[in-house]
XYZ file of C-alpha atoms in Angstrom:
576
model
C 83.580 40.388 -343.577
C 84.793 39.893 -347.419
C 87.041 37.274 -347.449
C 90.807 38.234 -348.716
C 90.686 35.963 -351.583
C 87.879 37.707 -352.393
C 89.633 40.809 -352.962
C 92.596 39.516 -354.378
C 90.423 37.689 -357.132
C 88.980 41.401 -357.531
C 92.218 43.185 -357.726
C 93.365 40.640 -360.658
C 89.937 41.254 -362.625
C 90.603 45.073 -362.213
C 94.189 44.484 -363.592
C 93.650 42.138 -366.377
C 90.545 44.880 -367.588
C 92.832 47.942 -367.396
C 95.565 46.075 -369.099
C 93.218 45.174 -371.782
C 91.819 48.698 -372.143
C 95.561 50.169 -372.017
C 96.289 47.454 -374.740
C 93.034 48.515 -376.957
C 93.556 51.862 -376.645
C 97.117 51.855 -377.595
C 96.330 49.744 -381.104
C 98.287 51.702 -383.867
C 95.596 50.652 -386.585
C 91.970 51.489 -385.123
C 89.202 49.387 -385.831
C 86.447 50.724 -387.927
C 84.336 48.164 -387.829
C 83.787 45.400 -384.334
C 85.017 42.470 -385.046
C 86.693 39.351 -383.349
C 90.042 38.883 -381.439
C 90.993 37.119 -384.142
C 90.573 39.924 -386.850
C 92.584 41.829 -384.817
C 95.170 39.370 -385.065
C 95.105 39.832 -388.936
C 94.538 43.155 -389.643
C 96.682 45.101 -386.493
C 100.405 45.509 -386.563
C 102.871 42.968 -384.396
C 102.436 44.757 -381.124
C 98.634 43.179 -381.546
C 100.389 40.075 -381.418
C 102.195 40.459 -378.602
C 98.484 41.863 -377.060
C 97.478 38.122 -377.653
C 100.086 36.375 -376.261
C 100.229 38.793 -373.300
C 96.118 38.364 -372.622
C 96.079 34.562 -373.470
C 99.272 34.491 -370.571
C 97.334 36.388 -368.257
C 93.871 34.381 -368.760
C 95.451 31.371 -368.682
C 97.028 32.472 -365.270
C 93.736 33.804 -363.728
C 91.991 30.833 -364.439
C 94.132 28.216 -362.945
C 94.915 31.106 -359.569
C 91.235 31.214 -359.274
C 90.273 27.733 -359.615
C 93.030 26.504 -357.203
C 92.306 30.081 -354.990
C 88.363 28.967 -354.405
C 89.349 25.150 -355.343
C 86.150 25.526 -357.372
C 85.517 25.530 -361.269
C 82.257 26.961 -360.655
C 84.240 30.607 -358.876
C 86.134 30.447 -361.013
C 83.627 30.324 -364.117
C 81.678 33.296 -362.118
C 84.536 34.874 -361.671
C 85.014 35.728 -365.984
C 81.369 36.360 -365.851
C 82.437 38.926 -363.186
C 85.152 40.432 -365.766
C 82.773 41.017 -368.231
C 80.865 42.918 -364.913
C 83.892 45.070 -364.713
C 84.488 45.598 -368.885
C 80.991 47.216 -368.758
C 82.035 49.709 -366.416
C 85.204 50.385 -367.519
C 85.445 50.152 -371.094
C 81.327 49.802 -372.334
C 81.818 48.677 -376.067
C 81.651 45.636 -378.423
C 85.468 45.775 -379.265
C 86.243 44.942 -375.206
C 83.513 42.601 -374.781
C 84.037 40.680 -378.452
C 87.893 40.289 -376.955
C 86.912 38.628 -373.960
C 84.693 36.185 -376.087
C 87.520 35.403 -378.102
C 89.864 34.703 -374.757
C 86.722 32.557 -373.046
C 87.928 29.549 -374.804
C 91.077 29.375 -373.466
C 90.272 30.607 -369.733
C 87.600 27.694 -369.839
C 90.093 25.297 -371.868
C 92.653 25.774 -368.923
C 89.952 24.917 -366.310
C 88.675 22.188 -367.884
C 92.171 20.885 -367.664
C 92.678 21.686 -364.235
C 89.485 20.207 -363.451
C 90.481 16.799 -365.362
C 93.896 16.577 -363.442
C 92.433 17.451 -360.062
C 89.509 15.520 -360.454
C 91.779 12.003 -361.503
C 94.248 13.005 -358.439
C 91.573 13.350 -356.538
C 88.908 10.285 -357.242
C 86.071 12.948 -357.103
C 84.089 15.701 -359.020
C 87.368 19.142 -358.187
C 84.780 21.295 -357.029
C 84.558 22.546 -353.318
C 81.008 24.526 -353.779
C 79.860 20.830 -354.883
C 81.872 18.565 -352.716
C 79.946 20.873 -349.809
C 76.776 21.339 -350.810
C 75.139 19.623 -347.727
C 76.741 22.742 -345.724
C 74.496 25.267 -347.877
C 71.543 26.056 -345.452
C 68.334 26.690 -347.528
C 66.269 29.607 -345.245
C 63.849 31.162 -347.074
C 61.407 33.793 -345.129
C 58.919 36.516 -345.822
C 61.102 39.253 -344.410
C 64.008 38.081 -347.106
C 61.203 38.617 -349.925
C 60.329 41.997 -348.851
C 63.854 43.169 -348.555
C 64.939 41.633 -351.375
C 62.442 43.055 -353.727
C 62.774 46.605 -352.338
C 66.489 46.242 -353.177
C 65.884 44.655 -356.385
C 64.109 46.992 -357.594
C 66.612 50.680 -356.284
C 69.158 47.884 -358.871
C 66.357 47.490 -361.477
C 66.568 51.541 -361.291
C 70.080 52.478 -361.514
C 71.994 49.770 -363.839
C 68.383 50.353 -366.207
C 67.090 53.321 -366.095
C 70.157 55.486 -365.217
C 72.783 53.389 -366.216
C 71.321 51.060 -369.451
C 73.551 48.240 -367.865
C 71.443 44.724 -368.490
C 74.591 42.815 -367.385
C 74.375 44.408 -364.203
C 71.127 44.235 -363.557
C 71.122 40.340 -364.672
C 73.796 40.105 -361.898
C 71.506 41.472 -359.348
C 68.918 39.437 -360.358
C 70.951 36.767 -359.200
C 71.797 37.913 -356.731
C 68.799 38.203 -355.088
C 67.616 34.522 -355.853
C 71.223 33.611 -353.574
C 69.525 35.990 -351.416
C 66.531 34.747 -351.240
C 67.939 31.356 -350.577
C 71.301 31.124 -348.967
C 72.419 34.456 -347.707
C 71.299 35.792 -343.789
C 68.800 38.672 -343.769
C 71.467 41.381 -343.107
C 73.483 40.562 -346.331
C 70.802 42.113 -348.740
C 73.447 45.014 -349.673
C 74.978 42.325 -351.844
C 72.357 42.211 -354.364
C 73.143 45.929 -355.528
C 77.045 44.509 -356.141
C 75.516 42.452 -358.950
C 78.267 39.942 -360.166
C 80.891 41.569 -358.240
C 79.010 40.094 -354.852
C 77.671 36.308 -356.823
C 81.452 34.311 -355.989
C 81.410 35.552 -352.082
C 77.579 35.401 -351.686
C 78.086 31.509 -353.067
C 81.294 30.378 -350.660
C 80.062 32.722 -347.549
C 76.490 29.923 -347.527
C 79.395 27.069 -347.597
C 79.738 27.909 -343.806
C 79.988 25.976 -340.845
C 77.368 26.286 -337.466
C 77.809 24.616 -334.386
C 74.402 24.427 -331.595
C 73.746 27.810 -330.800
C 72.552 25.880 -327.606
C 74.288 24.226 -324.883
C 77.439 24.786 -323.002
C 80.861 26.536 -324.595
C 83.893 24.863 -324.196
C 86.119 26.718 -326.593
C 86.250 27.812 -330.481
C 86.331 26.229 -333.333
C 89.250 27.105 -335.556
C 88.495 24.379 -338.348
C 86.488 21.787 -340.063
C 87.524 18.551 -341.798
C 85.678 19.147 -345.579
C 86.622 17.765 -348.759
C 89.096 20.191 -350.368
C 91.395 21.001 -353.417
C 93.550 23.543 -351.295
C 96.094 20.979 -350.600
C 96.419 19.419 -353.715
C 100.092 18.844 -353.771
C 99.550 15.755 -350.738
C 97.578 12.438 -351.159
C 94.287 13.675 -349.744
C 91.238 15.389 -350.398
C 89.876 16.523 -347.211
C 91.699 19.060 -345.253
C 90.959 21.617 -342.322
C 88.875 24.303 -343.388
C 89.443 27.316 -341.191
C 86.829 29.209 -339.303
C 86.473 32.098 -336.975
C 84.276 33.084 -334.652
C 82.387 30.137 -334.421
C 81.960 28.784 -330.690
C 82.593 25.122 -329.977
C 79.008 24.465 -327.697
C 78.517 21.022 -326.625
C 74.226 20.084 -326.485
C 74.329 17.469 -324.250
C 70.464 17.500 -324.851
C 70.455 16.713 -328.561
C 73.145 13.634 -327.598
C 72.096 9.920 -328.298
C 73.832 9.083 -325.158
C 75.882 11.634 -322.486
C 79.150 8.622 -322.580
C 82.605 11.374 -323.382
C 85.939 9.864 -324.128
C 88.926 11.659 -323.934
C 92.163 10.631 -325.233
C 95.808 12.112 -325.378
C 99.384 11.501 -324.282
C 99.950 12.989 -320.639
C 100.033 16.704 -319.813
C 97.740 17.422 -322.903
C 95.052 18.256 -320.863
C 92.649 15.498 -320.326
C 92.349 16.095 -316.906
C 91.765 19.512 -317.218
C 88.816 18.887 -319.963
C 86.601 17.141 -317.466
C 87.095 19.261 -314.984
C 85.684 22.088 -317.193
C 83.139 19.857 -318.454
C 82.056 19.392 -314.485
C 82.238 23.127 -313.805
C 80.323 24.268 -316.846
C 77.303 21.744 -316.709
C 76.644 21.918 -313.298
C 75.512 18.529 -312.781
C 76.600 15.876 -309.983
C 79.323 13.933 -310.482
C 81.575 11.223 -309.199
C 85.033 11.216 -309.909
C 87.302 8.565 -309.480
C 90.967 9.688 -308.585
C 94.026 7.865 -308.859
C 96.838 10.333 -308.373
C 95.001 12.917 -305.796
C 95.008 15.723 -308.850
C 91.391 16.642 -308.896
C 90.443 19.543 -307.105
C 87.103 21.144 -307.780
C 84.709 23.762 -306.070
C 82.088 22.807 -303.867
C 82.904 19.493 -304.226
C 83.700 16.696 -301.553
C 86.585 15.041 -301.658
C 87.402 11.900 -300.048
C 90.430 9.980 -298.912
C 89.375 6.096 -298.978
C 92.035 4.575 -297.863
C 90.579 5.978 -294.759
C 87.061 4.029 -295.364
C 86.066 0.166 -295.442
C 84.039 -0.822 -297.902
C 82.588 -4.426 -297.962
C 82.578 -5.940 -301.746
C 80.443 -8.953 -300.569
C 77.155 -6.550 -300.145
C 74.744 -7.540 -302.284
C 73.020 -3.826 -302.727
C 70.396 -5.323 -305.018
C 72.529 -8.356 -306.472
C 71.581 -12.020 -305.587
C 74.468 -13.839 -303.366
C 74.919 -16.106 -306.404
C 75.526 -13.266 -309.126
C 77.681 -11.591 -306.165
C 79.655 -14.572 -305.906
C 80.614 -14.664 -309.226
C 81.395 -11.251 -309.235
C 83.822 -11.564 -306.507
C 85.418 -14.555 -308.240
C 85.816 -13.359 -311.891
C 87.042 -10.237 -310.525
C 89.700 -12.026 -308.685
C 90.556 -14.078 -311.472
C 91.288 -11.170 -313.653
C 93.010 -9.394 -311.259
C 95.381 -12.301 -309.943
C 95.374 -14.484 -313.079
C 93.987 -17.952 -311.194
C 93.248 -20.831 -313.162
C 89.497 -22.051 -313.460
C 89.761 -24.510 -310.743
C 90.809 -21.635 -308.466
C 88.075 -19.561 -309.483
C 85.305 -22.176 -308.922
C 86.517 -23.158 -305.590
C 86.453 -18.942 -304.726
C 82.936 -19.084 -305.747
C 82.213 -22.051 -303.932
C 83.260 -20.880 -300.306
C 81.638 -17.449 -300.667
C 78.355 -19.195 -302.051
C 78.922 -20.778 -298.345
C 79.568 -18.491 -296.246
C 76.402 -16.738 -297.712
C 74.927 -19.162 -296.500
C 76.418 -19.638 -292.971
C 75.538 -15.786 -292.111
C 71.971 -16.692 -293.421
C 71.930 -15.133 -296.912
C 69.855 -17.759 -299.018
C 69.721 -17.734 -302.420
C 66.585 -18.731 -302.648
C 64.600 -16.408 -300.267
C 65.001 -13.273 -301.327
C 63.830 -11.785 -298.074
C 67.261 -12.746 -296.839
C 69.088 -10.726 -299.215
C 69.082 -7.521 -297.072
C 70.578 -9.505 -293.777
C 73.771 -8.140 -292.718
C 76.630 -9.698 -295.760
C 79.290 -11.769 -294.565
C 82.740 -9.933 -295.100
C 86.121 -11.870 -296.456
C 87.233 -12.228 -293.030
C 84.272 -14.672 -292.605
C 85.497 -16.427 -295.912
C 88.655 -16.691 -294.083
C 86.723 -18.670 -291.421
C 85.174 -20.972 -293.818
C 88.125 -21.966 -295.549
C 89.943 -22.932 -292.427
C 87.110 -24.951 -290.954
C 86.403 -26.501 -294.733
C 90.436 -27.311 -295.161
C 89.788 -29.203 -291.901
C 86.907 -31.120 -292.978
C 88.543 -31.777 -296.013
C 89.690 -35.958 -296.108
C 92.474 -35.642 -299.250
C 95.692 -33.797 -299.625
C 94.851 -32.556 -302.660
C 91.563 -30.903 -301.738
C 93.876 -29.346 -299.194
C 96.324 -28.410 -301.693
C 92.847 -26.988 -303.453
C 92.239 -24.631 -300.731
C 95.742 -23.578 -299.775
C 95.915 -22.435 -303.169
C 93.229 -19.720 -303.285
C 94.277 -19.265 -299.685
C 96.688 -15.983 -299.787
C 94.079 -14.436 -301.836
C 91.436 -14.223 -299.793
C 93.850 -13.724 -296.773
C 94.722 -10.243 -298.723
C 91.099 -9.644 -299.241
C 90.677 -10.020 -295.433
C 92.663 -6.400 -295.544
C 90.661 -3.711 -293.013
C 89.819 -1.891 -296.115
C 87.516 -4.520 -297.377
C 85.920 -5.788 -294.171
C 83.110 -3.381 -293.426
C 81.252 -0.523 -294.752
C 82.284 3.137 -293.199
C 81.081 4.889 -295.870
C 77.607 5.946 -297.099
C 77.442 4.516 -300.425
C 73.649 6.620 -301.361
C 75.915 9.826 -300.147
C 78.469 9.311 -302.472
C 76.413 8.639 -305.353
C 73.799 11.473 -304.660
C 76.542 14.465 -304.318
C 79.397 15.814 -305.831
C 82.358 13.371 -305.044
C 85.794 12.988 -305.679
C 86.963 9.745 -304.700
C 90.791 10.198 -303.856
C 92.844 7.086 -304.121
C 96.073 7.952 -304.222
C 96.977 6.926 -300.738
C 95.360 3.104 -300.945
C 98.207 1.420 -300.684
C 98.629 -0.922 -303.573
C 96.960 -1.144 -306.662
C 95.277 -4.629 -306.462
C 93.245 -3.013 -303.198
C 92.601 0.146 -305.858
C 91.100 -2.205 -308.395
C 88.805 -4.254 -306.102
C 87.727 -0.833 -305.011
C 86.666 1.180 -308.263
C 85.053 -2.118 -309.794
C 82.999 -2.827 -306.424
C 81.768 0.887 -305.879
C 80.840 0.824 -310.035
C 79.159 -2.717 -309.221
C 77.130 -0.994 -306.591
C 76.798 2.124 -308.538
C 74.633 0.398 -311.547
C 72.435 -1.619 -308.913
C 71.747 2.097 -307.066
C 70.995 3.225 -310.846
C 68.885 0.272 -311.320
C 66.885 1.056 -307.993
C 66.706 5.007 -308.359
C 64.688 4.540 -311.882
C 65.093 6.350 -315.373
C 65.683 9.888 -315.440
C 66.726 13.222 -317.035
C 70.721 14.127 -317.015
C 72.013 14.398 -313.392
C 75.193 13.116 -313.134
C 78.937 12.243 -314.515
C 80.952 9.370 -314.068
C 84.335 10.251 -314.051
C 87.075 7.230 -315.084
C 90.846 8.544 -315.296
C 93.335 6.506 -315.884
C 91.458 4.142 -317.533
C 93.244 1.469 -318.700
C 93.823 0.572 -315.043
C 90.465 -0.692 -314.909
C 89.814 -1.381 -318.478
C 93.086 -4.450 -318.701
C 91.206 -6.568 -316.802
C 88.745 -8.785 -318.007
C 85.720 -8.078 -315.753
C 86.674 -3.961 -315.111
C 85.906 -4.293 -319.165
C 82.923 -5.759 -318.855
C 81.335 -3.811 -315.874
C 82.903 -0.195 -317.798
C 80.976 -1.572 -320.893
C 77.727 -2.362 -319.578
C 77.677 0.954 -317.640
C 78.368 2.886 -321.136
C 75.765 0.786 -322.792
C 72.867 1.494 -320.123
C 73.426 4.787 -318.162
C 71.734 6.897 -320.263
C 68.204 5.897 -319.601
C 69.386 6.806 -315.927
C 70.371 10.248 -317.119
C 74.162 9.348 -316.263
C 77.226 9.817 -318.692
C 80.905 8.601 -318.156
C 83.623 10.244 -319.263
C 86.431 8.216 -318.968
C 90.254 9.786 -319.794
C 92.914 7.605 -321.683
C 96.387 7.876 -322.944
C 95.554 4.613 -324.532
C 92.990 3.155 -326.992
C 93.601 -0.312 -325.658
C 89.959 -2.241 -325.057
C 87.864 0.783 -326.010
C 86.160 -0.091 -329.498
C 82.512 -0.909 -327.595
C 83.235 1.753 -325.460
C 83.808 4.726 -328.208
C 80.844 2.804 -330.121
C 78.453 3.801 -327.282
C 80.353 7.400 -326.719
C 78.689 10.365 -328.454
C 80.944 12.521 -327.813
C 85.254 11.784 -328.161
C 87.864 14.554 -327.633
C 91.223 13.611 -329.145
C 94.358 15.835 -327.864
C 98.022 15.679 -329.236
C 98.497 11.421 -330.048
C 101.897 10.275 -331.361
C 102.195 6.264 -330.760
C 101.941 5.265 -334.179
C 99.017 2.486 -332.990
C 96.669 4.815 -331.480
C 97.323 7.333 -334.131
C 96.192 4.379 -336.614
C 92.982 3.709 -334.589
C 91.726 6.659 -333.719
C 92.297 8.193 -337.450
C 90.460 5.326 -339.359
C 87.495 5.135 -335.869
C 87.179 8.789 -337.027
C 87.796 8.383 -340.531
C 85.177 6.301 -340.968
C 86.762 4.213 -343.394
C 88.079 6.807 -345.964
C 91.686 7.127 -346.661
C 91.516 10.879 -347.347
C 89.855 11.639 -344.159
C 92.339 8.916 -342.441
C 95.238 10.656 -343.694
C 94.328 14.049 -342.652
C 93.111 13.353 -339.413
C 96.619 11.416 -338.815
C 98.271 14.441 -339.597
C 96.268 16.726 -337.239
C 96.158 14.768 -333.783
C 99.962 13.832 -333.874
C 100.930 17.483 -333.934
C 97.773 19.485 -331.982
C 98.990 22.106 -329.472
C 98.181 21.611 -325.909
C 94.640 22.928 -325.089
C 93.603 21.940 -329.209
C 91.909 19.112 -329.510
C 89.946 16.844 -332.927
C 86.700 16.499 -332.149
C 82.801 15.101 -333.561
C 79.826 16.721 -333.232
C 76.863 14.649 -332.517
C 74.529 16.274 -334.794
C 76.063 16.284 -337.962
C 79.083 13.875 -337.312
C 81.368 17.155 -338.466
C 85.271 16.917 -337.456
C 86.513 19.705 -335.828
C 89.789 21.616 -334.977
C 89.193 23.048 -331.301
C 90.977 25.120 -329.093
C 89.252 24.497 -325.686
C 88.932 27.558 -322.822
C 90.343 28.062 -319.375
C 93.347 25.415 -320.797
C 96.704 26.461 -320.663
């Protein structure tokens, strides 16, 4: 479709021309002989004066409206090409054509100003066709030749042969080299539009694509490109709009399959990855805090109705295990080091009490020991024990494993292969505090890499679902295990998406994401972080990316594609 600046530059060409052939016409002292503007300044009467002044005015105006209109010098350069197009047509002789030679000087004099001041404002060459030049696709094909010269040559006929026009004809010429190069196979009409057709034919190629392949998630209404439309702020870059473009994510073009969403609540995070479950069809295990999740044809599963036992190994040494078990308890319950090796210590034991050895493998399969045995170590150890401080030692570490004795954690009701093979949502809203919750998500993730490990490398299969992240991602070893999973899933064919209203403790993780959404954001810190993450390091792009997230509608979020590292404006389907 022509663009509407497009015809509005066109409707000021056809006025300034018929203002100029009105002016001509009207001269009280004809011209004998062609000459310059300027001998029409000396030899007409005032009112040729007042032609000048009214023309330069005019020029002047058109040149700076066009330059800012395209935020190009080089439009608006073609553009007074293009009014010499139109004089031809209108008003064929040397008097009109002489005139607009005289005015050139001062149509380019104003852009060259305007392209001084934009270009100091804005630390880089004020041209949008050049600033965007990587966005011009080159496509050159036999079919484009053929249809091209066929064309070419019904324009060598009429502006030639029937109408002696060589500007015209000059025009299509070009027009069929931008053709040939730039334009899509169905735009070959332009060529016979000569100049008229050059300006669109050369912003139309500055378009954005998205995959063609893959699955939709919404449209994309703009794209974050260096710009001169908003001038009057502090940056350069600002949100190009597009239409009819669809948003398609290719997870199979993706260095990795790891999605991080981020927004305050009730922007639609949640919402997101359930679409993104629905629409690729894969497996997928979510994990479920609140009980919100409901999807089709999926299972879901209250597990505060389960046991699940964190000492089994499931591929892990009883050593590694141990230290597991007593890292995570140190970062969940804040104990000292002392604490923490004396955890290890009487879990390494009662390993070995149930006949887990750490050095015969074969053993590593026995039935595990379960914290209610640990319990039963520590008491008999506390009574073996010959000082009052090693008893202090032991009482000290003692409540913790006494609430890790809790029914929930002594036994294993559920079939862990079941829940990692199907499509699970793992409800944990009803676990009844949130120390049980933690021990919970970072055991079954624990045991989720070892399956991964055991199942082998493969093609995409499954998500990984983390909401609420930052209630796994505050504590020391949650970090660690989240990180490692980001880091190595993809060989497995796995992806995480995990869902945050914060950016705390994500920087590894959103350097191993290829994908991050970004809904409406208005804490000043994550605004910072996630503007110069996505910014890349330049203040333009910081600024106007700040701008954008800390304002987006619900159901628009900022986005990257993977391919070209583009920043988008996207207003996501199915989110209300």
């Amino acid at each position: 479709m022509y663009e509407y600046r497009h015809v509005i530059a066109n409707v000021i060409l056809i006025s300034l021309i018929m203002m100029l052939y009105v002016s001509l016409s009207s001269m009280v002292i004809p011209i004998a002989t062609p000459g310059s503007f300027t001998s029409f300044l000396d030899s007409s009467l005032l009112n040729s004066f007042s032609l000048f002044i009214l023309s330069l005015v005019l020029i002047s105006v058109s040149s700076v409206i066009f330059a800012l209109m395209f935020s190009s010098i080089i439009i608006a350069i073609l553009y007074y090409i293009t009014l010499f197009a139109f004089a031809s047509i209108v008003y064929n002789n040397f008097v009109t054509f002489s005139t607009l030679l005289d005015l050139s000087p001062y149509y380019f004099g104003i852009l060259a100003i305007v392209g001084i001041i934009l270009g100091l404002t804005r630390r880089s060459f004020p041209d949008e066709v050049v600033l965007n030049l990587s966005r011009i696709k080159i496509s050159i094909n036999r079919k484009k030749v053929v249809i091209g010269v066929i064309v070419l040559l019904i324009s060598l006929f009429i502006f030639y042969f029937i109408s002696n026009n060589l500007l015209l004809l000059i025009g299509s010429i070009v027009g069929y080299s931008l053709y040939l190069t730039i334009c899509e196979e169905n735009e070959f009409p332009l060529i016979l539009l000569s100049w008229f057709s050059i300006p669109y034919m050369i912003t139309h190629s500055i378009r954005f694509e998205t995959d063609s392949e893959g699955i939709e998630l919404g449209k994309v209404e703009g794209v974050l490109s260096p710009t001169l439309t908003n001038r009057f702020s502090q940056t350069k870059y600002g949100w190009k709009k597009v239409s009819g473009v669809k948003f398609n994510l290719n997870l199979a073009k993706s260095k990795n399959y790891n999605i991080v969403i981020i927004g305050t609540s009730g922007s639609g995070k949640s919402s997101l990855a359930k679409l993104l479950l629905e629409k690729t069809n894969l497996s997928y295990l979510v994990f479920d805090l609140h009980g919100e999740y409901n999807i089709n044809n999926a299972n879901k599963i209250d597990i505060s109705r389960y046991s699940l036992n964190p000492l089994s190994l499931n591929g892990s040494s009883p050593r590694q295990r141990s230290l597991e078990i007593s890292y995570m308890l140190k970062s969940l319950f804040k104990l000292g080091s002392l604490q923490t090796i004396d955890i290890f210590n009487i879990i390494m034991e009662t390993y070995a009490e149930k006949g887990v050895d750490e050095n015969n493998p074969n053993t590593w399969n026995s039935k595990p020991p379960t914290f209610h045995d640990v319990l039963i170590t520590m008491e008999r150890k506390k009574k073996l024990v010959e000082t009052s401080q090693d008893v202090s030692r032991i009482q000290s570490i003692e409540p913790y494993i006494q609430f890790l004795s809790n029914q929930m954690l002594n036994g294993n009701s559920i079939d862990m292969d079941y829940v990692f093979d199907n499509n699970i949502i793992l409800d944990l809203s009803k676990v009844p505090t949130d120390e049980l919750k933690y021990i919970l998500i970072e055991t079954i993730l624990r045991d989720f890499r070892s399956y991964l490990y055991k199942r082998g490398q493969s093609a995409l299969w499954k998500f990984v679902v983390i909401d609420e992240a930052p209630f796994i991602l505050s504590k020391e070893t949650g970090l660690e295990v989240v990180e490692r999973l980001f880091a190595e899933v993809r060989k497995f064919g796995v992806g995480i998406i995990l869902i945050s209203q914060l950016i705390d403790h994500i920087e590894n993780i959103l350097q191993n994401s290829d994908h991050i959404f970004i809904f409406n954001v208005i804490e000043p810190k994550e605004l910072e972080y996630l503007s110069r993450t996505l910014g890349g390091g330049d203040q333009d792009k910081y600024r106007a990316i700040y701008q954008a997230i800390q304002y987006l509608d619900r159901a628009h979020v900022v986005t990257v594609t993977s391919e070209y590292r583009d920043i988008l404006l996207v207003k996501l389907n199915s989110l209300k």
